[in-house]
């Protein structure tokens, strides 16, 4: 029997593999020790998710033997790439940034040093609380924000700080795909009451 948190994590991960694809796709999966069958399962799950078959996406991951340990390894590899991107942005190091985003969808968006400078400026705007200006700058680059807009509210109220690392990651992924049912399940599992996910 699968643990509730594993099923929540797999469901959230099946709902969107955007995090992995945005931060290196199969490169991240390979770094995480995912075998070829499991890489294919992630790709299949993404297609199923994109067609609206969330249950099928989750089931495909389970069939491939993707378990809690696999998800932890994938998330660790994704965070490593994400950290390399962050460090390159903070130090304004375009060469390091190109290495960090190689083989990722971001490499198709940030194709010049000028794009990189705009990307850095957008991150600075965001860090300084200028959300609308940052959103405009990201949009000009072709980077859209998640549709649900819950990120600022949940970070501001500190709800995410009450979650374990695995719950926080599953919640982040579910939030990106606006999967409110999974978000509620994660908050319920963590014992966080009076959470409002509707605007």
Coordinates of C-alpha atoms in Angstrom, one line a residue:
X1 CA 0.0 0.0 0.0
X2 CA 1.4 3.4 -1.0
X3 CA 1.7 6.0 1.8
X4 CA -0.7 9.0 1.6
X5 CA 2.1 11.5 1.3
X6 CA 3.6 9.4 -1.6
X7 CA 0.3 9.3 -3.4
X8 CA -0.1 13.1 -2.9
X9 CA 3.5 13.7 -4.1
X10 CA 3.0 11.4 -7.1
X11 CA -0.4 13.0 -7.9
X12 CA 1.1 16.4 -7.7
X13 CA 4.1 15.4 -9.8
X14 CA 1.9 13.8 -12.4
X15 CA -0.3 16.9 -12.6
X16 CA 2.7 18.9 -13.6
X17 CA 6.2 18.0 -14.5
X18 CA 6.9 21.6 -15.3
X19 CA 9.5 21.9 -12.6
X20 CA 11.6 19.1 -14.0
X21 CA 11.2 20.2 -17.6
X22 CA 11.9 23.8 -16.8
X23 CA 15.1 22.9 -14.9
X24 CA 16.7 20.5 -17.4
X25 CA 14.1 17.9 -18.3
X26 CA 15.7 14.5 -18.9
X27 CA 19.1 15.8 -17.8
X28 CA 17.6 16.3 -14.3
X29 CA 16.0 12.9 -14.4
X30 CA 19.3 11.3 -15.4
X31 CA 21.2 13.0 -12.6
X32 CA 18.5 11.7 -10.2
X33 CA 19.3 8.1 -11.2
X34 CA 16.0 7.6 -13.0
X35 CA 16.2 4.7 -15.5
X36 CA 15.1 4.8 -19.2
X37 CA 11.7 3.3 -18.4
X38 CA 11.1 5.9 -15.7
X39 CA 12.2 8.7 -17.9
X40 CA 9.7 7.5 -20.5
X41 CA 7.1 7.3 -17.7
X42 CA 7.7 11.0 -16.8
X43 CA 7.3 11.9 -20.5
X44 CA 4.1 9.8 -20.8
X45 CA 2.8 11.3 -17.6
X46 CA 3.4 14.8 -18.9
X47 CA 1.5 14.0 -22.1
X48 CA -1.4 12.4 -20.1
X49 CA -1.4 15.4 -17.8
X50 CA -1.5 17.8 -20.8
X51 CA -4.5 16.0 -22.2
X52 CA -6.3 16.3 -18.9
X53 CA -5.8 12.6 -17.8
X54 CA -4.4 13.3 -14.3
X55 CA -5.2 9.9 -12.9
X56 CA -3.6 8.2 -15.9
X57 CA -0.5 10.3 -15.4
X58 CA -0.3 9.4 -11.7
X59 CA -0.9 5.7 -12.5
X60 CA 1.8 5.7 -15.2
X61 CA 4.4 7.0 -12.7
X62 CA 3.4 4.3 -10.2
X63 CA 3.5 1.6 -12.9
X64 CA 7.1 2.6 -13.7
X65 CA 8.1 2.0 -10.1
X66 CA 8.5 5.7 -9.2
X67 CA 8.4 5.8 -5.5
X68 CA 9.1 8.4 -2.7
X69 CA 12.8 7.9 -2.9
X70 CA 12.8 8.5 -6.7
X71 CA 10.8 11.7 -6.2
X72 CA 13.2 12.8 -3.5
X73 CA 16.2 12.2 -5.9
X74 CA 14.5 14.0 -8.8
X75 CA 13.6 17.0 -6.5
X76 CA 17.2 17.1 -5.2
X77 CA 18.6 17.1 -8.8
X78 CA 16.1 19.8 -9.8
X79 CA 17.1 21.9 -6.8
X80 CA 20.8 21.5 -7.7
X81 CA 20.1 22.9 -11.2
X82 CA 17.8 25.6 -9.8
X83 CA 20.5 26.6 -7.3
X84 CA 23.1 26.9 -10.2
X85 CA 20.6 29.1 -12.1
X86 CA 20.1 31.2 -9.0
X87 CA 23.8 31.7 -8.3
X88 CA 24.4 32.6 -12.0
X89 CA 21.6 35.2 -11.8
X90 CA 22.9 36.6 -8.5
X91 CA 26.4 36.9 -9.8
X92 CA 25.2 38.1 -13.3
X93 CA 27.4 35.3 -14.8
X94 CA 26.0 34.6 -18.2
X95 CA 28.4 31.8 -19.0
X96 CA 27.5 29.9 -15.8
X97 CA 23.8 30.6 -16.5
X98 CA 24.2 29.0 -20.0
X99 CA 25.7 25.9 -18.4
X100 CA 23.0 25.7 -15.8
X101 CA 20.1 25.9 -18.3
X102 CA 21.7 23.7 -21.1
X103 CA 19.1 21.2 -22.4
X104 CA 16.2 22.9 -20.7
X105 CA 13.3 24.9 -22.1
X106 CA 14.8 28.0 -20.6
X107 CA 17.7 27.7 -23.0
X108 CA 15.2 28.2 -25.9
X109 CA 14.0 31.4 -24.2
X110 CA 17.2 33.1 -22.9
X111 CA 19.3 32.9 -26.0
X112 CA 21.5 36.0 -25.7
X113 CA 23.3 38.1 -23.1
X114 CA 20.6 40.8 -23.6
X115 CA 17.9 38.2 -22.7
X116 CA 19.9 37.2 -19.7
X117 CA 20.2 40.8 -18.5
X118 CA 16.4 41.2 -18.8
X119 CA 16.0 37.9 -16.9
X120 CA 18.2 39.2 -14.1
X121 CA 16.4 42.5 -14.0
X122 CA 13.0 40.7 -13.8
X123 CA 14.3 38.6 -10.8
X124 CA 15.5 41.8 -9.1
X125 CA 12.1 43.4 -9.6
X126 CA 10.5 40.3 -8.1
X127 CA 12.9 40.2 -5.2
X128 CA 12.2 43.9 -4.4
X129 CA 8.4 43.2 -4.4
X130 CA 7.7 44.8 -7.7
X131 CA 5.5 41.9 -8.8
X132 CA 3.6 43.5 -11.7
X133 CA 6.7 45.0 -13.2
X134 CA 8.5 41.6 -12.8
X135 CA 5.6 39.8 -14.4
X136 CA 5.7 42.2 -17.4
X137 CA 9.5 41.7 -17.8
X138 CA 9.1 37.9 -17.6
X139 CA 6.2 38.0 -20.0
X140 CA 8.3 40.0 -22.5
X141 CA 10.8 37.2 -22.4
X142 CA 8.1 34.6 -23.0
X143 CA 8.0 33.3 -19.4
X144 CA 4.5 33.2 -18.0
X145 CA 3.6 33.1 -14.3
X146 CA 1.5 30.3 -12.9
X147 CA -2.2 30.9 -13.5
X148 CA -3.3 30.6 -9.9
X149 CA -1.3 33.4 -8.4
X150 CA -1.2 31.7 -5.0
X151 CA 2.5 31.9 -4.5
X152 CA 2.8 35.3 -2.9
X153 CA -0.2 34.8 -0.5
X154 CA 1.0 31.4 0.8
X155 CA 4.6 32.6 1.3
X156 CA 3.4 35.8 2.9
X157 CA 1.2 34.0 5.5
X158 CA 3.9 31.4 6.3
X159 CA 1.7 28.4 5.5
X160 CA 4.4 26.7 3.6
X161 CA 6.8 27.0 6.5
X162 CA 4.6 24.5 8.4
X163 CA 5.1 21.8 5.7
X164 CA 7.8 19.2 5.5
X165 CA 10.2 19.5 2.5
X166 CA 8.3 16.8 0.6
X167 CA 4.9 18.3 1.4
X168 CA 6.2 21.8 0.4
X169 CA 7.5 20.5 -2.9
X170 CA 4.3 18.6 -3.6
X171 CA 2.3 21.7 -2.7
X172 CA 4.4 23.9 -4.9
X173 CA 3.9 21.5 -7.9
X174 CA 0.2 21.2 -7.2
X175 CA -0.1 25.0 -6.9
X176 CA 1.6 25.5 -10.3
X177 CA -1.0 23.4 -11.9
X178 CA -3.9 24.9 -9.9
X179 CA -4.7 21.5 -8.4
X180 CA -6.7 22.7 -5.4
X181 CA -7.8 19.2 -4.4
X182 CA -4.2 18.1 -3.9
X183 CA -3.2 21.3 -2.3
X184 CA -6.1 20.9 0.3
X185 CA -5.0 17.3 0.9
X186 CA -1.5 18.3 1.6
X187 CA -2.5 21.1 4.0
X188 CA -5.0 18.7 5.7
X189 CA -2.3 16.0 6.1
X190 CA 0.0 18.7 7.7
X191 CA -2.8 19.6 10.1
X192 CA -3.0 23.2 8.8
X193 CA -6.6 24.3 9.4
X194 CA -8.6 27.2 8.1
X195 CA -6.7 27.4 4.8
X196 CA -8.5 29.2 2.0
X197 CA -7.6 28.2 -1.5
X198 CA -10.3 30.1 -3.2
X199 CA -9.9 33.7 -4.1

